[in-house]
Amino acid sequence: MNSMQKTSDGSKKIEKKPTDGRPARRGGKKPQRGPNKWARPSKEAKEAEMAERHEVVEKLEKMP
């Protein structure tokens, strides 16, 4: 029987479906980037990350 089950007293019991398919015991709600979490990052995202890393490297090189 799909989601509707009869209880022992004959009344219908509606089973609650989980709001999202990620149970809390498995890491809970993690923000998903885009429609596919395993998709490769876009070119813009890669360039932004590279620029960020470059800035960090420059800051570290300036340190004594």
PDB file of N, CA and C in Angstrom:
ATOM      1  N   MET A   1       0.865  -1.209   0.000  1.00  0.00           N
ATOM      2  CA  MET A   1       0.000   0.000   0.000  1.00  0.00           C
ATOM      3  C   MET A   1       0.888   1.241   0.000  1.00  0.00           C
ATOM      4  N   ASN A   2       0.597   2.186  -0.852  1.00  0.00           N
ATOM      5  CA  ASN A   2       1.462   3.351  -0.978  1.00  0.00           C
ATOM      6  C   ASN A   2       1.096   4.457   0.003  1.00  0.00           C
ATOM      7  N   SER A   3       1.968   4.735   0.923  1.00  0.00           N
ATOM      8  CA  SER A   3       1.909   5.794   1.931  1.00  0.00           C
ATOM      9  C   SER A   3       0.641   5.818   2.786  1.00  0.00           C
ATOM     10  N   MET A   4      -0.404   5.091   2.415  1.00  0.00           N
ATOM     11  CA  MET A   4      -1.615   5.030   3.246  1.00  0.00           C
ATOM     12  C   MET A   4      -1.699   3.624   3.837  1.00  0.00           C
ATOM     13  N   GLN A   5      -1.628   3.529   5.163  1.00  0.00           N
ATOM     14  CA  GLN A   5      -1.725   2.226   5.803  1.00  0.00           C
ATOM     15  C   GLN A   5      -2.887   2.231   6.773  1.00  0.00           C
ATOM     16  N   LYS A   6      -3.583   1.122   6.831  1.00  0.00           N
ATOM     17  CA  LYS A   6      -4.688   1.026   7.785  1.00  0.00           C
ATOM     18  C   LYS A   6      -4.123   0.619   9.134  1.00  0.00           C
ATOM     19  N   THR A   7      -4.513   1.348  10.169  1.00  0.00           N
ATOM     20  CA  THR A   7      -4.083   0.995  11.509  1.00  0.00           C
ATOM     21  C   THR A   7      -5.043  -0.056  12.052  1.00  0.00           C
ATOM     22  N   SER A   8      -4.732  -0.580  13.238  1.00  0.00           N
ATOM     23  CA  SER A   8      -5.522  -1.673  13.798  1.00  0.00           C
ATOM     24  C   SER A   8      -6.981  -1.276  14.053  1.00  0.00           C
ATOM     25  N   ASP A   9      -7.238   0.007  14.309  1.00  0.00           N
ATOM     26  CA  ASP A   9      -8.619   0.422  14.584  1.00  0.00           C
ATOM     27  C   ASP A   9      -9.387   0.746  13.298  1.00  0.00           C
ATOM     28  N   GLY A  10      -8.774   0.538  12.148  1.00  0.00           N
ATOM     29  CA  GLY A  10      -9.489   0.715  10.890  1.00  0.00           C
ATOM     30  C   GLY A  10      -9.336   2.091  10.273  1.00  0.00           C
ATOM     31  N   SER A  11      -8.852   3.067  11.040  1.00  0.00           N
ATOM     32  CA  SER A  11      -8.690   4.406  10.472  1.00  0.00           C
ATOM     33  C   SER A  11      -7.434   4.439   9.611  1.00  0.00           C
ATOM     34  N   LYS A  12      -7.415   5.355   8.671  1.00  0.00           N
ATOM     35  CA  LYS A  12      -6.257   5.432   7.784  1.00  0.00           C
ATOM     36  C   LYS A  12      -5.168   6.288   8.413  1.00  0.00           C
ATOM     37  N   LYS A  13      -3.962   5.797   8.322  1.00  0.00           N
ATOM     38  CA  LYS A  13      -2.814   6.504   8.883  1.00  0.00           C
ATOM     39  C   LYS A  13      -1.970   7.021   7.719  1.00  0.00           C
ATOM     40  N   ILE A  14      -1.672   8.301   7.732  1.00  0.00           N
ATOM     41  CA  ILE A  14      -0.857   8.889   6.676  1.00  0.00           C
ATOM     42  C   ILE A  14       0.581   8.954   7.174  1.00  0.00           C
ATOM     43  N   GLU A  15       1.469   8.286   6.448  1.00  0.00           N
ATOM     44  CA  GLU A  15       2.872   8.314   6.836  1.00  0.00           C
ATOM     45  C   GLU A  15       3.505   9.597   6.332  1.00  0.00           C
ATOM     46  N   LYS A  16       4.275  10.220   7.211  1.00  0.00           N
ATOM     47  CA  LYS A  16       4.965  11.451   6.799  1.00  0.00           C
ATOM     48  C   LYS A  16       6.184  11.079   5.980  1.00  0.00           C
ATOM     49  N   LYS A  17       6.316  11.737   4.858  1.00  0.00           N
ATOM     50  CA  LYS A  17       7.512  11.528   4.042  1.00  0.00           C
ATOM     51  C   LYS A  17       8.558  12.548   4.485  1.00  0.00           C
ATOM     52  N   PRO A  18       9.824  12.164   4.495  1.00  0.00           N
ATOM     53  CA  PRO A  18      10.858  13.138   4.863  1.00  0.00           C
ATOM     54  C   PRO A  18      10.869  14.308   3.878  1.00  0.00           C
ATOM     55  N   THR A  19      11.075  15.510   4.420  1.00  0.00           N
ATOM     56  CA  THR A  19      11.010  16.708   3.581  1.00  0.00           C
ATOM     57  C   THR A  19      12.088  16.696   2.506  1.00  0.00           C
ATOM     58  N   ASP A  20      13.287  16.227   2.872  1.00  0.00           N
ATOM     59  CA  ASP A  20      14.322  16.098   1.847  1.00  0.00           C
ATOM     60  C   ASP A  20      15.042  14.771   2.035  1.00  0.00           C
ATOM     61  N   GLY A  21      15.633  14.278   0.980  1.00  0.00           N
ATOM     62  CA  GLY A  21      16.205  12.944   0.992  1.00  0.00           C
ATOM     63  C   GLY A  21      17.515  12.812   1.734  1.00  0.00           C
ATOM     64  N   ARG A  22      17.943  13.859   2.431  1.00  0.00           N
ATOM     65  CA  ARG A  22      19.207  13.772   3.158  1.00  0.00           C
ATOM     66  C   ARG A  22      18.924  13.625   4.644  1.00  0.00           C
ATOM     67  N   PRO A  23      19.044  12.427   5.203  1.00  0.00           N
ATOM     68  CA  PRO A  23      18.787  12.253   6.630  1.00  0.00           C
ATOM     69  C   PRO A  23      19.870  12.914   7.488  1.00  0.00           C
ATOM     70  N   ALA A  24      19.501  13.342   8.678  1.00  0.00           N
ATOM     71  CA  ALA A  24      20.416  14.083   9.547  1.00  0.00           C
ATOM     72  C   ALA A  24      21.618  13.237   9.952  1.00  0.00           C
ATOM     73  N   ARG A  25      21.419  11.928  10.098  1.00  0.00           N
ATOM     74  CA  ARG A  25      22.531  11.088  10.544  1.00  0.00           C
ATOM     75  C   ARG A  25      23.605  10.933   9.480  1.00  0.00           C
ATOM     76  N   ARG A  26      23.295  11.337   8.257  1.00  0.00           N
ATOM     77  CA  ARG A  26      24.290  11.227   7.191  1.00  0.00           C
ATOM     78  C   ARG A  26      24.828  12.601   6.821  1.00  0.00           C
ATOM     79  N   GLY A  27      25.085  13.446   7.803  1.00  0.00           N
ATOM     80  CA  GLY A  27      25.665  14.750   7.512  1.00  0.00           C
ATOM     81  C   GLY A  27      24.645  15.865   7.468  1.00  0.00           C
ATOM     82  N   GLY A  28      23.370  15.524   7.456  1.00  0.00           N
ATOM     83  CA  GLY A  28      22.329  16.548   7.497  1.00  0.00           C
ATOM     84  C   GLY A  28      22.280  17.378   6.242  1.00  0.00           C
ATOM     85  N   LYS A  29      21.855  18.626   6.408  1.00  0.00           N
ATOM     86  CA  LYS A  29      21.678  19.500   5.247  1.00  0.00           C
ATOM     87  C   LYS A  29      22.990  20.161   4.884  1.00  0.00           C
ATOM     88  N   LYS A  30      23.474  19.827   3.713  1.00  0.00           N
ATOM     89  CA  LYS A  30      24.664  20.497   3.201  1.00  0.00           C
ATOM     90  C   LYS A  30      24.238  21.264   1.961  1.00  0.00           C
ATOM     91  N   PRO A  31      24.640  22.519   1.866  1.00  0.00           N
ATOM     92  CA  PRO A  31      24.219  23.291   0.690  1.00  0.00           C
ATOM     93  C   PRO A  31      24.767  22.665  -0.584  1.00  0.00           C
ATOM     94  N   GLN A  32      23.897  22.458  -1.535  1.00  0.00           N
ATOM     95  CA  GLN A  32      24.322  21.882  -2.802  1.00  0.00           C
ATOM     96  C   GLN A  32      24.556  22.990  -3.803  1.00  0.00           C
ATOM     97  N   ARG A  33      25.739  22.955  -4.426  1.00  0.00           N
ATOM     98  CA  ARG A  33      26.024  23.956  -5.454  1.00  0.00           C
ATOM     99  C   ARG A  33      25.452  23.456  -6.768  1.00  0.00           C
ATOM    100  N   GLY A  34      24.495  24.185  -7.293  1.00  0.00           N
ATOM    101  CA  GLY A  34      23.943  23.833  -8.598  1.00  0.00           C
ATOM    102  C   GLY A  34      23.108  22.566  -8.551  1.00  0.00           C
ATOM    103  N   PRO A  35      22.638  22.138  -9.709  1.00  0.00           N
ATOM    104  CA  PRO A  35      21.759  20.979  -9.773  1.00  0.00           C
ATOM    105  C   PRO A  35      22.487  19.666  -9.493  1.00  0.00           C
ATOM    106  N   ASN A  36      23.756  19.601  -9.793  1.00  0.00           N
ATOM    107  CA  ASN A  36      24.521  18.378  -9.593  1.00  0.00           C
ATOM    108  C   ASN A  36      25.739  18.680  -8.740  1.00  0.00           C
ATOM    109  N   LYS A  37      25.772  18.061  -7.553  1.00  0.00           N
ATOM    110  CA  LYS A  37      26.850  18.334  -6.613  1.00  0.00           C
ATOM    111  C   LYS A  37      28.192  17.828  -7.132  1.00  0.00           C
ATOM    112  N   TRP A  38      28.168  16.842  -8.056  1.00  0.00           N
ATOM    113  CA  TRP A  38      29.417  16.290  -8.571  1.00  0.00           C
ATOM    114  C   TRP A  38      29.856  16.960  -9.877  1.00  0.00           C
ATOM    115  N   ALA A  39      29.119  17.950 -10.324  1.00  0.00           N
ATOM    116  CA  ALA A  39      29.470  18.634 -11.570  1.00  0.00           C
ATOM    117  C   ALA A  39      30.781  19.398 -11.387  1.00  0.00           C
ATOM    118  N   ARG A  40      31.527  19.525 -12.473  1.00  0.00           N
ATOM    119  CA  ARG A  40      32.778  20.282 -12.404  1.00  0.00           C
ATOM    120  C   ARG A  40      32.461  21.766 -12.240  1.00  0.00           C
ATOM    121  N   PRO A  41      33.303  22.485 -11.473  1.00  0.00           N
ATOM    122  CA  PRO A  41      33.062  23.923 -11.310  1.00  0.00           C
ATOM    123  C   PRO A  41      33.193  24.663 -12.639  1.00  0.00           C
ATOM    124  N   SER A  42      32.467  25.748 -12.749  1.00  0.00           N
ATOM    125  CA  SER A  42      32.483  26.526 -13.992  1.00  0.00           C
ATOM    126  C   SER A  42      33.840  27.193 -14.183  1.00  0.00           C
ATOM    127  N   LYS A  43      34.085  27.656 -15.390  1.00  0.00           N
ATOM    128  CA  LYS A  43      35.364  28.308 -15.701  1.00  0.00           C
ATOM    129  C   LYS A  43      35.553  29.542 -14.819  1.00  0.00           C
ATOM    130  N   GLU A  44      34.463  30.305 -14.624  1.00  0.00           N
ATOM    131  CA  GLU A  44      34.555  31.513 -13.785  1.00  0.00           C
ATOM    132  C   GLU A  44      34.954  31.133 -12.361  1.00  0.00           C
ATOM    133  N   ALA A  45      34.362  30.069 -11.844  1.00  0.00           N
ATOM    134  CA  ALA A  45      34.666  29.641 -10.478  1.00  0.00           C
ATOM    135  C   ALA A  45      36.129  29.225 -10.362  1.00  0.00           C
ATOM    136  N   LYS A  46      36.624  28.507 -11.364  1.00  0.00           N
ATOM    137  CA  LYS A  46      38.029  28.086 -11.353  1.00  0.00           C
ATOM    138  C   LYS A  46      38.949  29.297 -11.386  1.00  0.00           C
ATOM    139  N   GLU A  47      38.630  30.266 -12.259  1.00  0.00           N
ATOM    140  CA  GLU A  47      39.472  31.462 -12.368  1.00  0.00           C
ATOM    141  C   GLU A  47      39.465  32.255 -11.065  1.00  0.00           C
ATOM    142  N   ALA A  48      38.308  32.362 -10.440  1.00  0.00           N
ATOM    143  CA  ALA A  48      38.207  33.089  -9.169  1.00  0.00           C
ATOM    144  C   ALA A  48      39.047  32.392  -8.100  1.00  0.00           C
ATOM    145  N   GLU A  49      38.987  31.065  -8.078  1.00  0.00           N
ATOM    146  CA  GLU A  49      39.757  30.306  -7.093  1.00  0.00           C
ATOM    147  C   GLU A  49      41.253  30.471  -7.324  1.00  0.00           C
ATOM    148  N   MET A  50      41.664  30.440  -8.583  1.00  0.00           N
ATOM    149  CA  MET A  50      43.078  30.616  -8.920  1.00  0.00           C
ATOM    150  C   MET A  50      43.558  32.007  -8.495  1.00  0.00           C
ATOM    151  N   ALA A  51      42.744  33.023  -8.756  1.00  0.00           N
ATOM    152  CA  ALA A  51      43.105  34.391  -8.382  1.00  0.00           C
ATOM    153  C   ALA A  51      43.239  34.506  -6.863  1.00  0.00           C
ATOM    154  N   GLU A  52      42.310  33.852  -6.153  1.00  0.00           N
ATOM    155  CA  GLU A  52      42.337  33.892  -4.693  1.00  0.00           C
ATOM    156  C   GLU A  52      43.625  33.238  -4.174  1.00  0.00           C
ATOM    157  N   ARG A  53      43.955  32.085  -4.724  1.00  0.00           N
ATOM    158  CA  ARG A  53      45.179  31.389  -4.314  1.00  0.00           C
ATOM    159  C   ARG A  53      46.408  32.239  -4.602  1.00  0.00           C
ATOM    160  N   HIS A  54      46.400  32.899  -5.758  1.00  0.00           N
ATOM    161  CA  HIS A  54      47.533  33.745  -6.146  1.00  0.00           C
ATOM    162  C   HIS A  54      47.728  34.869  -5.128  1.00  0.00           C
ATOM    163  N   GLU A  55      46.604  35.475  -4.697  1.00  0.00           N
ATOM    164  CA  GLU A  55      46.680  36.550  -3.700  1.00  0.00           C
ATOM    165  C   GLU A  55      47.275  36.029  -2.402  1.00  0.00           C
ATOM    166  N   VAL A  56      46.836  34.857  -1.973  1.00  0.00           N
ATOM    167  CA  VAL A  56      47.337  34.277  -0.726  1.00  0.00           C
ATOM    168  C   VAL A  56      48.836  34.018  -0.830  1.00  0.00           C
ATOM    169  N   VAL A  57      49.263  33.477  -1.964  1.00  0.00           N
ATOM    170  CA  VAL A  57      50.685  33.197  -2.175  1.00  0.00           C
ATOM    171  C   VAL A  57      51.485  34.498  -2.115  1.00  0.00           C
ATOM    172  N   GLU A  58      50.982  35.552  -2.761  1.00  0.00           N
ATOM    173  CA  GLU A  58      51.686  36.842  -2.739  1.00  0.00           C
ATOM    174  C   GLU A  58      51.804  37.371  -1.313  1.00  0.00           C
ATOM    175  N   LYS A  59      50.728  37.267  -0.535  1.00  0.00           N
ATOM    176  CA  LYS A  59      50.755  37.740   0.856  1.00  0.00           C
ATOM    177  C   LYS A  59      51.780  36.956   1.664  1.00  0.00           C
ATOM    178  N   LEU A  60      51.814  35.635   1.443  1.00  0.00           N
ATOM    179  CA  LEU A  60      52.762  34.807   2.191  1.00  0.00           C
ATOM    180  C   LEU A  60      54.204  35.142   1.809  1.00  0.00           C
ATOM    181  N   GLU A  61      54.446  35.430   0.536  1.00  0.00           N
ATOM    182  CA  GLU A  61      55.801  35.758   0.092  1.00  0.00           C
ATOM    183  C   GLU A  61      56.269  37.088   0.672  1.00  0.00           C
ATOM    184  N   LYS A  62      55.341  38.021   0.900  1.00  0.00           N
ATOM    185  CA  LYS A  62      55.710  39.330   1.456  1.00  0.00           C
ATOM    186  C   LYS A  62      56.040  39.244   2.942  1.00  0.00           C
ATOM    187  N   MET A  63      55.525  38.197   3.597  1.00  0.00           N
ATOM    188  CA  MET A  63      55.775  38.062   5.037  1.00  0.00           C
ATOM    189  C   MET A  63      57.244  37.747   5.283  1.00  0.00           C
ATOM    190  N   PRO A  64      57.790  38.223   6.415  1.00  0.00           N
ATOM    191  CA  PRO A  64      59.202  37.976   6.723  1.00  0.00           C
ATOM    192  C   PRO A  64      59.463  36.508   7.091  1.00  0.00           C
TER     193      PRO A  64
END
